[in-house]
PDB file of C-alpha atoms in Angstrom:
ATOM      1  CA  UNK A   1     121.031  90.105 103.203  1.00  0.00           C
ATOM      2  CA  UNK A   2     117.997  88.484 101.541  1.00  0.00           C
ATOM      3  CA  UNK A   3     117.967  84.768 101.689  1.00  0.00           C
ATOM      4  CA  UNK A   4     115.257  82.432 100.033  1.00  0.00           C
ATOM      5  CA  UNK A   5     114.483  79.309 101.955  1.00  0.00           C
ATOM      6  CA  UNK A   6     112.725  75.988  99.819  1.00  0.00           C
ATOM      7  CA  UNK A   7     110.389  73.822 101.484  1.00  0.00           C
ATOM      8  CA  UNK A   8     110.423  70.266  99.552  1.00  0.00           C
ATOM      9  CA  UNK A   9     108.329  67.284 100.537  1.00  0.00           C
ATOM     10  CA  UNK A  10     107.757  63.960  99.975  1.00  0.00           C
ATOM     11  CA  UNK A  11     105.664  63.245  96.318  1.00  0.00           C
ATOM     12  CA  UNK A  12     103.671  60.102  97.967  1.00  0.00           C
ATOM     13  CA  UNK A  13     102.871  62.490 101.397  1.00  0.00           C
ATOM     14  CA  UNK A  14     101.719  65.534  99.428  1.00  0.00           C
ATOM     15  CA  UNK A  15      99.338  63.113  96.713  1.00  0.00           C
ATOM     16  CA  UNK A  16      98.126  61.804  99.997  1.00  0.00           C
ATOM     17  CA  UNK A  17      97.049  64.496 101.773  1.00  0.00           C
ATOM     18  CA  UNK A  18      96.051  66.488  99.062  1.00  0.00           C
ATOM     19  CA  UNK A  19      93.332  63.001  98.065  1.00  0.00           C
ATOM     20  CA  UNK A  20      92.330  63.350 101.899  1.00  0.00           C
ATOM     21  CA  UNK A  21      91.351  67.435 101.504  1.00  0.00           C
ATOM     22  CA  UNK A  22      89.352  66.141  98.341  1.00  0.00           C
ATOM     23  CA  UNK A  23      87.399  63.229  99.906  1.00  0.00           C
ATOM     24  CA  UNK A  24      86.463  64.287 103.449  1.00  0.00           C
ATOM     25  CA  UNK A  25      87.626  68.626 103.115  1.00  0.00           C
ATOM     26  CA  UNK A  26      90.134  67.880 105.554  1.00  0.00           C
ATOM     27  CA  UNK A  27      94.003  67.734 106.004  1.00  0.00           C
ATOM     28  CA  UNK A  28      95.964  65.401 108.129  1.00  0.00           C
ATOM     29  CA  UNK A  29      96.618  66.300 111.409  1.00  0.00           C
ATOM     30  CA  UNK A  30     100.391  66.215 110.812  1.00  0.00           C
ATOM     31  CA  UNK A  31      99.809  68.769 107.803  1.00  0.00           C
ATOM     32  CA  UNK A  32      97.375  70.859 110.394  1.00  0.00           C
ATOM     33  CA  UNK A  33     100.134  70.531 112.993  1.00  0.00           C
ATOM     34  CA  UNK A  34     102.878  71.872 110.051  1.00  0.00           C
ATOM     35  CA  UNK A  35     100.120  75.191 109.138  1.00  0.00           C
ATOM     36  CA  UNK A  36     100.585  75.932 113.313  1.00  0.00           C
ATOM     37  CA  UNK A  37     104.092  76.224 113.236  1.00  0.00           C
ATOM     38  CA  UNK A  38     104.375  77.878 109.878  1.00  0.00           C
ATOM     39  CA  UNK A  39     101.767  80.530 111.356  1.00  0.00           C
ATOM     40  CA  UNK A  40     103.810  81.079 114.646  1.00  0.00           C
ATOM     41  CA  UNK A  41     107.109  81.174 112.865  1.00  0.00           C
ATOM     42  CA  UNK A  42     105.230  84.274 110.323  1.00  0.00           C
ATOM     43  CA  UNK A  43     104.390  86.232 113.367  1.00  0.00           C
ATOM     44  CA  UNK A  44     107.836  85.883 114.771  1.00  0.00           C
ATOM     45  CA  UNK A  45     109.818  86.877 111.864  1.00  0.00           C
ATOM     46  CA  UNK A  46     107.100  89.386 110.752  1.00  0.00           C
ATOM     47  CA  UNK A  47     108.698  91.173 115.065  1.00  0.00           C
ATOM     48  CA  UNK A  48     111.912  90.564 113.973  1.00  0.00           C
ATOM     49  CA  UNK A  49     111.989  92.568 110.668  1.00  0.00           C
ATOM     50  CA  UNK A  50     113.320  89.388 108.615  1.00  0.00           C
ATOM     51  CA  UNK A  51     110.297  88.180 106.994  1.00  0.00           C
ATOM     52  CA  UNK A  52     109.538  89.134 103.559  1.00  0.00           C
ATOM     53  CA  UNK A  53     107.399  86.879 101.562  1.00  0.00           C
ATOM     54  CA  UNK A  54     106.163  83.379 101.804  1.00  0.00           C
ATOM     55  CA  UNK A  55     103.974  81.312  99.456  1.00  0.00           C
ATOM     56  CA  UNK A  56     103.293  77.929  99.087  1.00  0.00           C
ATOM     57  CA  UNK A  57     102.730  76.153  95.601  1.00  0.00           C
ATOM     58  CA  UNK A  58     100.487  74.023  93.967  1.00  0.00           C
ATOM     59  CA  UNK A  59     100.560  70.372  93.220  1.00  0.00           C
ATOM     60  CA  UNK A  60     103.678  69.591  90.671  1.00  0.00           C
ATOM     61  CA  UNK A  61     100.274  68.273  88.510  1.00  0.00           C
ATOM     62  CA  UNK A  62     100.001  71.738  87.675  1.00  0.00           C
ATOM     63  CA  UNK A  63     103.120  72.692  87.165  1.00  0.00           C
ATOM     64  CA  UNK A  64     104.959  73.666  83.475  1.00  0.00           C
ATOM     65  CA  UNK A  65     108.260  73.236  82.163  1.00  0.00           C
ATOM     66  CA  UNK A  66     109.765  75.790  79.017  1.00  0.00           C
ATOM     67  CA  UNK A  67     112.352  74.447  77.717  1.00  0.00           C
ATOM     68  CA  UNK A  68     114.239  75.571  74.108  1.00  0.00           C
ATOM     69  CA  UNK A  69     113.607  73.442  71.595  1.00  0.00           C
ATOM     70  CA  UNK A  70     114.529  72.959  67.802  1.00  0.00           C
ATOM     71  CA  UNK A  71     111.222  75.006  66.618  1.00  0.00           C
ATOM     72  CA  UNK A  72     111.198  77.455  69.701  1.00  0.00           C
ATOM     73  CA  UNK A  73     109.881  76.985  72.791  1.00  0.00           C
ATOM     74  CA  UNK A  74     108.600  74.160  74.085  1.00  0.00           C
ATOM     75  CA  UNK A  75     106.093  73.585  76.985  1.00  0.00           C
ATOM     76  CA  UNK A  76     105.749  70.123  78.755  1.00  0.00           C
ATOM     77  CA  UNK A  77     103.964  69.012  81.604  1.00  0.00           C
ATOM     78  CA  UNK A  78     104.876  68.620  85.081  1.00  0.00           C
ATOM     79  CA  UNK A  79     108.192  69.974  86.933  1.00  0.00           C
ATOM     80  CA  UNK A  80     111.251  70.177  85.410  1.00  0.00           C
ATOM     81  CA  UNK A  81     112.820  67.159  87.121  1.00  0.00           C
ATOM     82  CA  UNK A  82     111.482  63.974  88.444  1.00  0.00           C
ATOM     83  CA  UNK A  83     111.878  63.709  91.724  1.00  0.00           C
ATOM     84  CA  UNK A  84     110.412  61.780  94.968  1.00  0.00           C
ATOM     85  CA  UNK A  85     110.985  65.082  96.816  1.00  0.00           C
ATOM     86  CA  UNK A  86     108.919  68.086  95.723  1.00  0.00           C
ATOM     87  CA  UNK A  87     109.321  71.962  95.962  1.00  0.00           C
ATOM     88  CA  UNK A  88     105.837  73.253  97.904  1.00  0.00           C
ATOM     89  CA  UNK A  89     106.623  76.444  99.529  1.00  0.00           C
ATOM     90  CA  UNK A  90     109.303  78.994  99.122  1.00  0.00           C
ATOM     91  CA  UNK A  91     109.962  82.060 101.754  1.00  0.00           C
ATOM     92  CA  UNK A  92     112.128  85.461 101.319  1.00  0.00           C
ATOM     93  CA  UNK A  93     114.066  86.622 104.224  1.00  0.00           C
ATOM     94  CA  UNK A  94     116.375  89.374 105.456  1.00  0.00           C
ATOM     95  CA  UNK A  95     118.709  87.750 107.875  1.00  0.00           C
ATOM     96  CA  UNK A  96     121.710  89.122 109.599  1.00  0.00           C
ATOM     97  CA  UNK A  97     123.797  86.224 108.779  1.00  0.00           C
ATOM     98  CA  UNK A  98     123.722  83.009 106.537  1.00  0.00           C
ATOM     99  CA  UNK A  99     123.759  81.361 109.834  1.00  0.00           C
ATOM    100  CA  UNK A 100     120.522  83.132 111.240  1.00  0.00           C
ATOM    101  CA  UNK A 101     119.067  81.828 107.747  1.00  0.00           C
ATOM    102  CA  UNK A 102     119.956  78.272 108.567  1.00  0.00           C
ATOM    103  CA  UNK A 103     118.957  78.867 112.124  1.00  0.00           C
ATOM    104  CA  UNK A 104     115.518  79.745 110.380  1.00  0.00           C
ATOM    105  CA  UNK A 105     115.528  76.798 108.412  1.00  0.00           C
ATOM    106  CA  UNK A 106     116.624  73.986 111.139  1.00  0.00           C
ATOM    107  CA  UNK A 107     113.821  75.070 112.992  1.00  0.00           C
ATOM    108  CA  UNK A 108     111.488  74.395 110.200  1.00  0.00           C
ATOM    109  CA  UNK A 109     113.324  71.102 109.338  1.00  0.00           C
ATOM    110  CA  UNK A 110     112.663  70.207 113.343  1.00  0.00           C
ATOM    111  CA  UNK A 111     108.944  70.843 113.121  1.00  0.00           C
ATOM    112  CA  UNK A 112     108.069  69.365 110.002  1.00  0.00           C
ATOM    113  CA  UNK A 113     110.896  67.037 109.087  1.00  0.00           C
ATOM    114  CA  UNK A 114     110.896  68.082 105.357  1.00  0.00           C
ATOM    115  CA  UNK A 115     114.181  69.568 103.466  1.00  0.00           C
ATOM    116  CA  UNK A 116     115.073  72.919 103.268  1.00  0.00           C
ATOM    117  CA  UNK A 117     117.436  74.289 100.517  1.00  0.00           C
ATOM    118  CA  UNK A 118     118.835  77.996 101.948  1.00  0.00           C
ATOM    119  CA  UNK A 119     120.347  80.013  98.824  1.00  0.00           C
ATOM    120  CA  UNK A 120     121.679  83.729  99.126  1.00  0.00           C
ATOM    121  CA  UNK A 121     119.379  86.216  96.756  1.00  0.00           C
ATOM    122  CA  UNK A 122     121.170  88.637  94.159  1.00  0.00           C
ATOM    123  CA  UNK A 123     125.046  87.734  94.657  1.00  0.00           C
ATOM    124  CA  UNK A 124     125.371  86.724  90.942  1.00  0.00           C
ATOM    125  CA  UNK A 125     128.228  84.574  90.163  1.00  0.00           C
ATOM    126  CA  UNK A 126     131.227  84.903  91.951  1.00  0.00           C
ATOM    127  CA  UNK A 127     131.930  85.500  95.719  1.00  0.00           C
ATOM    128  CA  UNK A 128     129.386  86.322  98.239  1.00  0.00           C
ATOM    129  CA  UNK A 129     129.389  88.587 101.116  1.00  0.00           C
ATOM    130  CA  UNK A 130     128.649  87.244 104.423  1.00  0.00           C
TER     131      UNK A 130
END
């Protein structure tokens, strides 16, 4: 079964490390440190057959909400809730098991102490196989 795995961080520690790429073209070590893991953890799942897709996202500066509004559509700036945590990366994986998901996702809470929402893909309402 495909799962989907969010990455959020915090706001204040993504503003800050994306001001210290601009100013000196470099990240934190900590952010450096994150890249590692996220590169060994690719080449694992990529042997195991579960990985699918990963991408991480732009600044939430960038980002667009569509919302319905009275007149049609309307378009306003920034993400769609205000929030101290922020979505930066998303990855797509076929796991045995909602637990080999969250196994997955634990480790990537260990090594860079950021959140990670795990959500089943294409159940649709209702109950969901395990």
């Amino acid at each position: 079964m495909k799962y989907i795995l969010l990455a959020y961080t915090n706001a204040d520690d993504w503003q800050a490390a994306a001001a210290q790429m601009a100013t000196t073209g470099e990240l934190p070590p900590e952010v450096l440190k994150a890249c590692e893991f996220y590169e060994g953890l690719h080449k694992e799942l990529t042997e195991t057959g579960e990985f699918v897709t990963t991408e991480g996202l732009s600044e939430p500066v960038h980002a667009r909400t569509v919302r319905k509004g009275d007149g049609g559509p309307v378009v306003t700036d920034g993400p769609f809730a205000e929030s101290k945590e922020v979505l930066v990366s998303f990855a797509i994986l076929d796991c045995a098991s909602y637990d080999r998901a969250l196994q997955i996702a634990a480790r990537v809470v260990d090594a860079t102490g950021d959140a990670v929402e795990v959500r089943p893909i294409g159940e649709g309402p209702g109950p969901m196989e395990q």
